[in-house]
Short mmCIF file of C-alpha atoms in Angstrom, two decimals:
data_model
loop_
_atom_site.label_atom_id
_atom_site.label_comp_id
_atom_site.label_asym_id
_atom_site.label_seq_id
_atom_site.Cartn_x
_atom_site.Cartn_y
_atom_site.Cartn_z
CA UNK Z 228 1.67 35.42 -42.16
CA UNK Z 229 -0.61 32.38 -42.35
CA UNK Z 230 1.31 30.70 -39.53
CA UNK Z 231 0.11 33.42 -37.20
CA UNK Z 232 -3.52 32.75 -38.03
CA UNK Z 233 -5.67 30.37 -35.98
CA UNK Z 234 -6.49 27.27 -38.04
CA UNK Z 235 -10.07 26.17 -38.49
CA UNK Z 236 -9.43 22.84 -36.75
CA UNK Z 237 -7.43 24.35 -33.85
CA UNK Z 238 -8.66 24.95 -30.33
CA UNK Z 239 -7.53 28.02 -28.42
CA UNK Z 240 -5.16 25.82 -26.44
CA UNK Z 241 -3.62 24.33 -29.59
CA UNK Z 242 -3.26 27.77 -31.16
CA UNK Z 243 -1.46 29.24 -28.12
CA UNK Z 244 0.77 26.20 -27.76
CA UNK Z 245 1.75 26.32 -31.45
CA UNK Z 246 2.67 30.00 -31.27
CA UNK Z 247 4.74 29.54 -28.09
CA UNK Z 248 6.47 26.38 -29.32
CA UNK Z 249 7.45 28.03 -32.61
CA UNK Z 250 8.20 31.46 -31.18
CA UNK Z 251 11.77 31.47 -32.52
CA UNK Z 252 10.81 30.13 -35.94
CA UNK Z 253 8.02 32.68 -36.32
CA UNK Z 254 10.36 35.44 -35.06
CA UNK Z 255 7.79 36.86 -32.64
CA UNK Z 256 7.97 38.10 -29.05
CA UNK Z 257 5.80 37.19 -26.08
CA UNK Z 258 4.06 40.56 -26.38
CA UNK Z 259 3.30 39.85 -30.03
CA UNK Z 260 1.90 36.42 -29.07
CA UNK Z 261 -0.36 38.15 -26.55
CA UNK Z 262 -1.57 40.63 -29.20
CA UNK Z 263 -2.15 37.92 -31.84
CA UNK Z 264 -4.21 35.75 -29.49
CA UNK Z 265 -6.20 38.74 -28.27
CA UNK Z 266 -7.06 39.89 -31.79
CA UNK Z 267 -8.23 36.42 -32.92
CA UNK Z 268 -9.83 34.96 -29.77
CA UNK Z 269 -10.52 37.83 -27.44
CA UNK Z 270 -8.51 36.21 -24.66
CA UNK Z 271 -7.25 38.93 -22.32
CA UNK Z 272 -3.94 38.17 -20.60
CA UNK Z 273 -0.61 39.97 -20.46
CA UNK Z 274 2.54 38.59 -22.06
CA UNK Z 275 3.85 37.14 -18.76
CA UNK Z 276 0.86 34.79 -18.59
CA UNK Z 277 1.91 33.13 -21.84
CA UNK Z 278 5.60 33.08 -20.94
CA UNK Z 279 5.10 31.61 -17.46
CA UNK Z 280 2.42 29.22 -18.66
CA UNK Z 281 4.63 27.85 -21.41
CA UNK Z 282 7.81 27.40 -19.37
CA UNK Z 283 6.15 26.21 -16.14
CA UNK Z 284 3.68 23.82 -17.76
CA UNK Z 285 5.82 22.84 -20.76
CA UNK Z 286 3.16 24.02 -23.14
CA UNK Z 287 0.25 22.45 -21.24
CA UNK Z 288 -2.02 25.47 -21.34
CA UNK Z 289 -5.03 23.36 -20.35
CA UNK Z 290 -3.43 23.10 -16.91
CA UNK Z 291 -2.48 26.77 -16.91
CA UNK Z 292 -6.00 27.84 -17.77
CA UNK Z 293 -7.47 25.48 -15.14
CA UNK Z 294 -5.25 27.05 -12.49
CA UNK Z 295 -6.24 30.59 -13.44
CA UNK Z 296 -9.20 32.21 -11.72
CA UNK Z 297 -11.15 32.77 -14.91
CA UNK Z 298 -10.78 33.05 -18.67
CA UNK Z 299 -10.96 36.68 -19.76
CA UNK Z 300 -12.57 37.41 -23.09
CA UNK Z 301 -12.88 40.63 -25.05
CA UNK Z 302 -16.26 42.09 -24.22
CA UNK Z 303 -16.56 43.38 -27.83
CA UNK Z 304 -16.59 39.81 -29.17
CA UNK Z 305 -19.11 38.46 -26.64
CA UNK Z 306 -21.28 41.59 -26.67
CA UNK Z 307 -23.57 40.38 -29.44
CA UNK Z 308 -24.09 36.93 -27.96
CA UNK Z 309 -27.27 36.06 -26.12
CA UNK Z 310 -27.19 34.83 -22.53
CA UNK Z 311 -28.10 31.34 -23.72
CA UNK Z 312 -25.18 31.29 -26.17
CA UNK Z 313 -22.83 32.57 -23.47
CA UNK Z 314 -23.91 29.79 -21.11
CA UNK Z 315 -23.48 27.22 -23.86
CA UNK Z 316 -19.98 28.54 -24.60
CA UNK Z 317 -19.02 28.32 -20.94
CA UNK Z 318 -20.55 24.84 -20.63
CA UNK Z 319 -18.55 23.57 -23.60
CA UNK Z 320 -15.36 25.13 -22.23
CA UNK Z 321 -15.87 23.51 -18.82
CA UNK Z 322 -16.69 20.12 -20.37
CA UNK Z 323 -13.58 20.26 -22.54
CA UNK Z 324 -11.38 21.11 -19.57
CA UNK Z 325 -12.91 18.31 -17.48
CA UNK Z 326 -12.30 15.78 -20.23
CA UNK Z 327 -8.70 16.93 -20.61
CA UNK Z 328 -8.19 16.75 -16.82
CA UNK Z 329 -9.57 13.21 -16.64
CA UNK Z 330 -7.41 12.14 -19.54
CA UNK Z 331 -4.26 13.65 -18.01
CA UNK Z 332 -5.13 12.12 -14.62
CA UNK Z 333 -5.46 8.66 -16.18
CA UNK Z 334 -2.10 9.08 -17.91
CA UNK Z 335 -0.38 10.20 -14.69
CA UNK Z 336 -1.92 7.32 -12.70
CA UNK Z 337 -0.89 4.74 -15.28
CA UNK Z 338 2.65 6.14 -15.37
CA UNK Z 339 2.93 6.05 -11.57
CA UNK Z 340 1.65 2.47 -11.38
CA UNK Z 341 4.08 1.36 -14.07
CA UNK Z 342 6.96 3.15 -12.32
CA UNK Z 343 6.00 1.58 -8.96
CA UNK Z 344 5.83 -1.90 -10.49
CA UNK Z 345 9.27 -1.43 -11.99
CA UNK Z 346 10.65 -0.25 -8.64
CA UNK Z 347 9.15 -3.27 -6.86
CA UNK Z 348 10.60 -5.67 -9.42
CA UNK Z 349 14.02 -4.01 -9.30
CA UNK Z 350 14.15 -3.84 -5.50
CA UNK Z 351 13.06 -7.49 -5.18
CA UNK Z 352 15.79 -8.59 -7.58
CA UNK Z 353 18.37 -6.64 -5.53
CA UNK Z 354 17.19 -8.32 -2.31
CA UNK Z 355 17.31 -11.74 -3.95
CA UNK Z 356 20.81 -11.11 -5.34
CA UNK Z 357 22.10 -9.94 -1.96
CA UNK Z 358 20.45 -12.91 -0.27
CA UNK Z 359 22.07 -15.40 -2.64
CA UNK Z 360 25.45 -13.77 -2.16
CA UNK Z 361 25.15 -14.23 1.61
CA UNK Z 362 23.71 -17.74 1.95
CA UNK Z 363 24.00 -19.26 -1.49
CA UNK Z 364 21.24 -20.75 -3.59
CA UNK Z 365 18.20 -22.00 -1.68
CA UNK Z 366 16.51 -25.28 -2.52
CA UNK Z 367 12.88 -26.03 -1.80
CA UNK Z 368 12.55 -28.48 1.09
CA UNK Z 369 10.32 -31.53 0.64
CA UNK Z 370 9.37 -32.94 4.06
CA UNK Z 371 9.05 -36.64 4.82
CA UNK Z 372 5.88 -38.11 6.31
CA UNK Z 373 4.35 -35.24 8.32
CA UNK Z 374 2.78 -36.02 11.69
CA UNK Z 375 3.36 -32.61 13.30
CA UNK Z 376 2.97 -29.29 11.53
CA UNK Z 377 3.63 -25.78 12.86
CA UNK Z 378 1.85 -22.50 12.21
CA UNK Z 379 3.64 -19.22 12.98
CA UNK Z 380 1.48 -16.12 13.38
CA UNK Z 381 3.01 -12.76 12.43
CA UNK Z 382 1.05 -9.60 13.14
CA UNK Z 383 0.99 -6.08 14.53
CA UNK Z 384 4.64 -5.21 14.08
CA UNK Z 385 3.70 -1.61 13.30
CA UNK Z 386 7.17 -1.29 11.84
CA UNK Z 387 8.33 2.30 11.54
CA UNK Z 388 6.65 3.54 14.70
CA UNK Z 389 8.57 4.94 17.64
CA UNK Z 390 6.91 4.69 21.04
CA UNK Z 391 8.03 4.94 24.66
CA UNK Z 392 6.13 4.55 27.94
CA UNK Z 393 6.78 3.27 31.45
CA UNK Z 394 6.58 -0.36 30.27
CA UNK Z 395 7.85 -0.38 26.75
CA UNK Z 396 10.34 1.09 24.29
CA UNK Z 397 9.82 0.53 20.57
CA UNK Z 398 11.47 1.75 17.38
CA UNK Z 399 12.65 0.14 14.11
CA UNK Z 400 15.89 -1.10 15.69
CA UNK Z 401 14.05 -2.78 18.58
CA UNK Z 402 11.52 -4.19 16.12
CA UNK Z 403 14.29 -5.89 14.11
CA UNK Z 404 15.77 -7.35 17.31
CA UNK Z 405 12.40 -8.77 18.33
CA UNK Z 406 11.77 -10.21 14.87
CA UNK Z 407 15.18 -11.90 14.94
CA UNK Z 408 14.29 -13.36 18.34
CA UNK Z 409 10.98 -14.76 16.98
CA UNK Z 410 12.81 -16.23 13.98
CA UNK Z 411 15.47 -17.93 16.15
CA UNK Z 412 12.85 -19.27 18.60
CA UNK Z 413 10.85 -20.73 15.72
CA UNK Z 414 13.85 -22.52 14.23
CA UNK Z 415 15.00 -23.85 17.60
CA UNK Z 416 11.52 -25.07 18.57
CA UNK Z 417 11.01 -26.86 15.24
CA UNK Z 418 14.39 -28.58 15.50
CA UNK Z 419 13.74 -29.66 19.11
CA UNK Z 420 10.29 -31.06 18.29
CA UNK Z 421 10.97 -32.68 14.88
CA UNK Z 422 8.73 -30.27 12.95
CA UNK Z 423 9.61 -30.15 9.25
CA UNK Z 424 6.69 -28.17 7.83
CA UNK Z 425 5.47 -24.74 8.94
CA UNK Z 426 2.80 -22.35 7.75
CA UNK Z 427 3.69 -18.67 8.14
CA UNK Z 428 0.56 -16.52 8.43
CA UNK Z 429 0.96 -12.80 7.88
CA UNK Z 430 -2.12 -11.57 9.76
CA UNK Z 431 -1.39 -7.93 8.97
CA UNK Z 432 -0.39 -4.55 10.36
CA UNK Z 433 3.28 -5.28 9.79
CA UNK Z 434 3.75 -1.65 8.76
CA UNK Z 435 2.69 1.34 10.82
CA UNK Z 436 1.13 3.07 7.83
CA UNK Z 437 -0.34 6.57 7.72
CA UNK Z 438 -4.05 6.05 8.42
CA UNK Z 439 -4.23 8.51 11.35
CA UNK Z 440 -2.55 11.82 12.13
CA UNK Z 441 -1.33 10.47 15.49
CA UNK Z 442 0.35 7.55 13.71
CA UNK Z 443 2.08 9.88 11.25
CA UNK Z 444 3.52 11.81 14.20
CA UNK Z 445 4.72 8.58 15.87
CA UNK Z 446 6.38 7.22 12.73
CA UNK Z 447 10.17 7.35 12.73
CA UNK Z 448 10.48 6.42 9.06
CA UNK Z 449 8.35 7.13 6.00
CA UNK Z 450 5.82 4.85 4.39
CA UNK Z 451 7.98 3.80 1.43
CA UNK Z 452 10.82 2.80 3.76
CA UNK Z 453 8.39 0.87 5.96
CA UNK Z 454 7.18 -1.18 2.99
CA UNK Z 455 10.69 -1.85 1.65
CA UNK Z 456 12.19 -2.85 5.00
CA UNK Z 457 9.27 -5.08 6.06
CA UNK Z 458 9.48 -6.90 2.73
CA UNK Z 459 13.22 -7.40 3.19
CA UNK Z 460 12.77 -8.63 6.78
CA UNK Z 461 10.09 -11.11 5.69
CA UNK Z 462 12.28 -12.40 2.87
CA UNK Z 463 15.24 -12.87 5.22
CA UNK Z 464 13.06 -14.61 7.84
CA UNK Z 465 11.43 -17.01 5.37
CA UNK Z 466 14.75 -17.79 3.69
CA UNK Z 467 16.25 -18.58 7.13
CA UNK Z 468 13.50 -21.13 7.70
CA UNK Z 469 14.23 -22.77 4.36
CA UNK Z 470 17.97 -22.66 5.00
CA UNK Z 471 17.39 -24.59 8.25
CA UNK Z 472 15.55 -27.41 6.49
CA UNK Z 473 11.93 -26.30 6.94
CA UNK Z 474 9.26 -26.61 4.29
CA UNK Z 475 7.45 -23.26 4.28
CA UNK Z 476 4.02 -22.12 3.10
CA UNK Z 477 3.34 -18.38 3.30
CA UNK Z 478 -0.14 -16.86 3.61
CA UNK Z 479 -1.22 -13.23 3.93
CA UNK Z 480 -4.39 -11.27 4.57
CA UNK Z 481 -5.43 -7.63 4.27
CA UNK Z 482 -5.41 -5.36 7.33
CA UNK Z 483 -6.29 -1.80 8.30
CA UNK Z 484 -2.91 -0.09 8.80
CA UNK Z 485 -1.81 -0.95 5.24
CA UNK Z 486 -4.74 0.63 3.49
CA UNK Z 487 -3.94 3.50 1.14
CA UNK Z 488 -7.01 5.59 1.91
CA UNK Z 489 -7.02 6.90 5.51
CA UNK Z 490 -10.82 7.00 5.43
CA UNK Z 491 -11.89 3.40 6.05
CA UNK Z 492 -15.39 4.12 4.74
CA UNK Z 493 -14.00 5.05 1.32
CA UNK Z 494 -11.17 2.47 1.26
CA UNK Z 495 -11.30 -0.45 -1.15
CA UNK Z 496 -9.69 -3.84 -0.60
CA UNK Z 497 -7.66 -3.46 -3.79
CA UNK Z 498 -5.97 -0.32 -2.40
CA UNK Z 499 -3.62 -1.89 0.13
CA UNK Z 500 0.15 -1.84 0.56
CA UNK Z 501 -0.05 -5.52 1.56
CA UNK Z 502 -0.07 -6.32 -2.17
CA UNK Z 503 3.26 -4.53 -2.64
CA UNK Z 504 4.91 -6.41 0.23
CA UNK Z 505 3.53 -9.74 -1.01
CA UNK Z 506 4.72 -9.02 -4.53
CA UNK Z 507 8.29 -8.41 -3.37
CA UNK Z 508 8.29 -11.55 -1.22
CA UNK Z 509 6.87 -13.59 -4.10
CA UNK Z 510 9.45 -12.34 -6.61
CA UNK Z 511 12.32 -13.16 -4.25
CA UNK Z 512 11.17 -16.55 -2.92
CA UNK Z 513 8.54 -18.08 -5.20
CA UNK Z 514 10.97 -20.85 -6.17
CA UNK Z 515 11.55 -22.10 -2.62
CA UNK Z 516 8.32 -21.55 -0.66
CA UNK Z 517 4.62 -22.09 -1.36
CA UNK Z 518 3.10 -18.64 -1.79
CA UNK Z 519 -0.58 -18.06 -0.99
CA UNK Z 520 -0.79 -14.26 -0.94
CA UNK Z 521 -3.92 -12.21 -0.36
CA UNK Z 522 -4.16 -11.28 -4.04
CA UNK Z 523 -4.75 -14.96 -4.87
CA UNK Z 524 -7.68 -15.30 -2.45
CA UNK Z 525 -11.25 -14.86 -3.63
CA UNK Z 526 -11.75 -12.92 -0.39
CA UNK Z 527 -8.44 -11.20 0.44
CA UNK Z 528 -9.58 -10.52 4.03
CA UNK Z 529 -9.70 -14.25 4.90
CA UNK Z 530 -6.98 -16.93 4.86
CA UNK Z 531 -8.18 -20.51 4.41
CA UNK Z 532 -6.01 -23.63 4.29
CA UNK Z 533 -5.80 -27.25 5.43
CA UNK Z 534 -3.26 -28.44 8.00
CA UNK Z 535 -3.02 -32.22 8.46
CA UNK Z 536 -6.67 -32.53 7.49
CA UNK Z 537 -7.88 -29.70 9.75
CA UNK Z 538 -9.56 -26.63 8.28
CA UNK Z 539 -7.96 -23.39 9.47
CA UNK Z 540 -9.00 -19.77 8.88
CA UNK Z 541 -7.12 -16.55 9.56
CA UNK Z 542 -8.31 -12.93 9.66
CA UNK Z 543 -6.68 -9.70 10.73
CA UNK Z 544 -9.45 -8.93 13.19
CA UNK Z 545 -10.45 -5.38 12.29
CA UNK Z 546 -13.64 -6.68 10.65
CA UNK Z 547 -14.37 -9.50 13.12
CA UNK Z 548 -15.38 -9.83 16.75
CA UNK Z 549 -13.66 -12.74 18.55
CA UNK Z 550 -16.98 -13.65 20.18
CA UNK Z 551 -18.84 -14.00 16.88
CA UNK Z 552 -16.05 -14.82 14.40
CA UNK Z 553 -16.81 -18.57 14.33
CA UNK Z 554 -20.45 -18.16 13.29
CA UNK Z 555 -19.65 -15.19 11.02
CA UNK Z 556 -17.00 -17.08 9.02
CA UNK Z 557 -19.12 -20.24 8.90
CA UNK Z 558 -21.95 -18.30 7.29
CA UNK Z 559 -19.86 -16.12 5.00
CA UNK Z 560 -17.44 -18.84 3.84
CA UNK Z 561 -19.94 -21.71 3.83
CA UNK Z 562 -17.76 -24.11 5.83
CA UNK Z 563 -16.93 -25.09 9.40
CA UNK Z 564 -13.38 -24.45 10.61
CA UNK Z 565 -11.46 -26.40 13.24
CA UNK Z 566 -9.69 -23.34 14.51
CA UNK Z 567 -9.51 -19.65 13.66
CA UNK Z 568 -6.65 -17.20 14.28
CA UNK Z 569 -6.83 -13.42 14.36
CA UNK Z 570 -4.82 -10.40 15.51
CA UNK Z 571 -5.48 -6.64 15.75
CA UNK Z 572 -6.26 -6.52 19.51
CA UNK Z 573 -2.59 -6.46 20.60
CA UNK Z 574 -2.98 -9.13 23.29
CA UNK Z 575 -3.14 -12.90 23.59
CA UNK Z 576 -6.57 -14.51 23.94
CA UNK Z 577 -7.95 -18.04 23.52
CA UNK Z 578 -11.52 -19.28 23.34
CA UNK Z 579 -13.58 -22.20 22.07
CA UNK Z 580 -16.97 -21.95 20.38
CA UNK Z 581 -18.85 -25.04 19.27
CA UNK Z 582 -15.66 -27.08 19.11
CA UNK Z 583 -13.80 -24.43 17.11
CA UNK Z 584 -10.81 -22.95 18.89
CA UNK Z 585 -10.19 -19.21 18.49
CA UNK Z 586 -6.74 -17.69 19.10
CA UNK Z 587 -5.75 -14.03 19.09
CA UNK Z 588 -2.10 -13.26 18.36
CA UNK Z 589 -0.30 -10.76 20.61
CA UNK Z 590 1.56 -7.87 19.01
CA UNK Z 591 5.26 -7.40 18.42
CA UNK Z 592 5.05 -3.75 19.44
CA UNK Z 593 3.78 -4.62 22.92
CA UNK Z 594 2.12 -2.08 25.17
CA UNK Z 595 1.48 0.98 23.02
CA UNK Z 596 -1.10 3.72 23.21
CA UNK Z 597 -3.80 1.50 21.69
CA UNK Z 598 -3.43 -1.33 24.23
CA UNK Z 599 -2.80 1.10 27.08
CA UNK Z 600 -6.04 2.95 26.34
CA UNK Z 601 -7.86 -0.40 26.64
CA UNK Z 602 -6.02 -1.13 29.92
CA UNK Z 603 -4.15 -4.07 28.40
CA UNK Z 604 -0.56 -4.36 29.59
CA UNK Z 605 0.27 -6.76 26.81
CA UNK Z 606 3.66 -8.45 26.55
CA UNK Z 607 5.17 -8.42 23.04
CA UNK Z 608 5.30 -11.79 21.32
CA UNK Z 609 4.00 -14.00 18.52
CA UNK Z 610 2.21 -17.35 18.62
CA UNK Z 611 3.37 -20.72 17.28
CA UNK Z 612 0.75 -23.47 17.08
CA UNK Z 613 1.54 -27.15 16.62
CA UNK Z 614 -1.05 -29.36 14.92
CA UNK Z 615 -1.13 -33.15 14.87
CA UNK Z 616 -3.20 -35.65 12.91
CA UNK Z 617 -5.74 -35.83 15.74
CA UNK Z 618 -5.70 -32.30 17.17
CA UNK Z 619 -5.63 -29.01 15.21
CA UNK Z 620 -4.31 -27.19 18.29
CA UNK Z 621 -2.11 -29.71 20.07
CA UNK Z 622 0.32 -27.09 21.42
CA UNK Z 623 0.18 -23.31 21.76
CA UNK Z 624 3.62 -21.77 22.18
CA UNK Z 625 3.93 -18.03 22.75
CA UNK Z 626 7.35 -16.61 21.96
CA UNK Z 627 7.10 -13.77 24.47
CA UNK Z 628 9.65 -10.99 24.75
CA UNK Z 629 10.10 -9.64 28.30
CA UNK Z 630 10.23 -5.86 28.49
CA UNK Z 631 13.53 -5.89 30.36
CA UNK Z 632 15.11 -7.51 27.27
#
């Protein structure tokens, strides 16, 4: 039967796959397939190799052959070949497998990215629908003449982590309570001080991530749930600000806990879960707040914006030293800033260098292993800065959360 003969334009993989796929039509058994392939190619495997390879890999015998220890050939066929020809045959076989592997890897990666994008879009639409059903349609607030403007710093939530020590208890439930407290304090402070416009700076590490083994062990919830819940919390917080008459601008920056690659030396800026969180927030609220996410920045590790004529910069802090950040950003960004905000160190700090004020945001998690190892008994909280036309840092308000609460 001609159908049982290997075609001139067929590879071994194509030949095997054709026989297995048409086994019923050709009226042959697995043992007969083994014998046919052996007679025409010299490939030595028993019938179970073909049967398992076909059913387990759905006909992808490139993968099956890659997972096998070696390809067995009939010594009678290769006996007359020189060593040089044998090496060339093996080289061609390896090159073909490598090309197939790269091609399949690209296909799998593209499929995963497309699936993830669809999930993000779908989840964001669900959040937006649920939000509208609770509070109704939001309208973008246009403030009147602004003479005082607020800046809320959000950082180091490490959402998903569970931690207990003699000072502090922290888990996702406590995190949500603390975030609600920060939200309510912000709204109340703005209403009491006639502030109509606020800038919300996401300075990073809102998720716990999986960059260290110790962090994985401390995590109560998985990475996907961390990303989804932090995005939902941010959306609810920002929408509450809008609902209470505030004009909101949202900024974000890359951090270290959100990186995809645990090895920071190999990690690229483009591989960060911050982009996923920003994308969900943007889809849900782009009509009612001014979005300035990290993906829109030429340098996604630096936030830059103007507040009542004052130049402000924000960084996470993992790449910057508070003592040198003023000169470092001036040289790298080519401009002088009036004040710079950072996070990462899990404690409040304030400094001034050459007329530029430097503020470090405390963490929401409070005293954890990181701060305890540095002998910092830091109180959980987040900063709120008020700027006026004459002073970029007119007021520094720390919304602190006592441990006994």
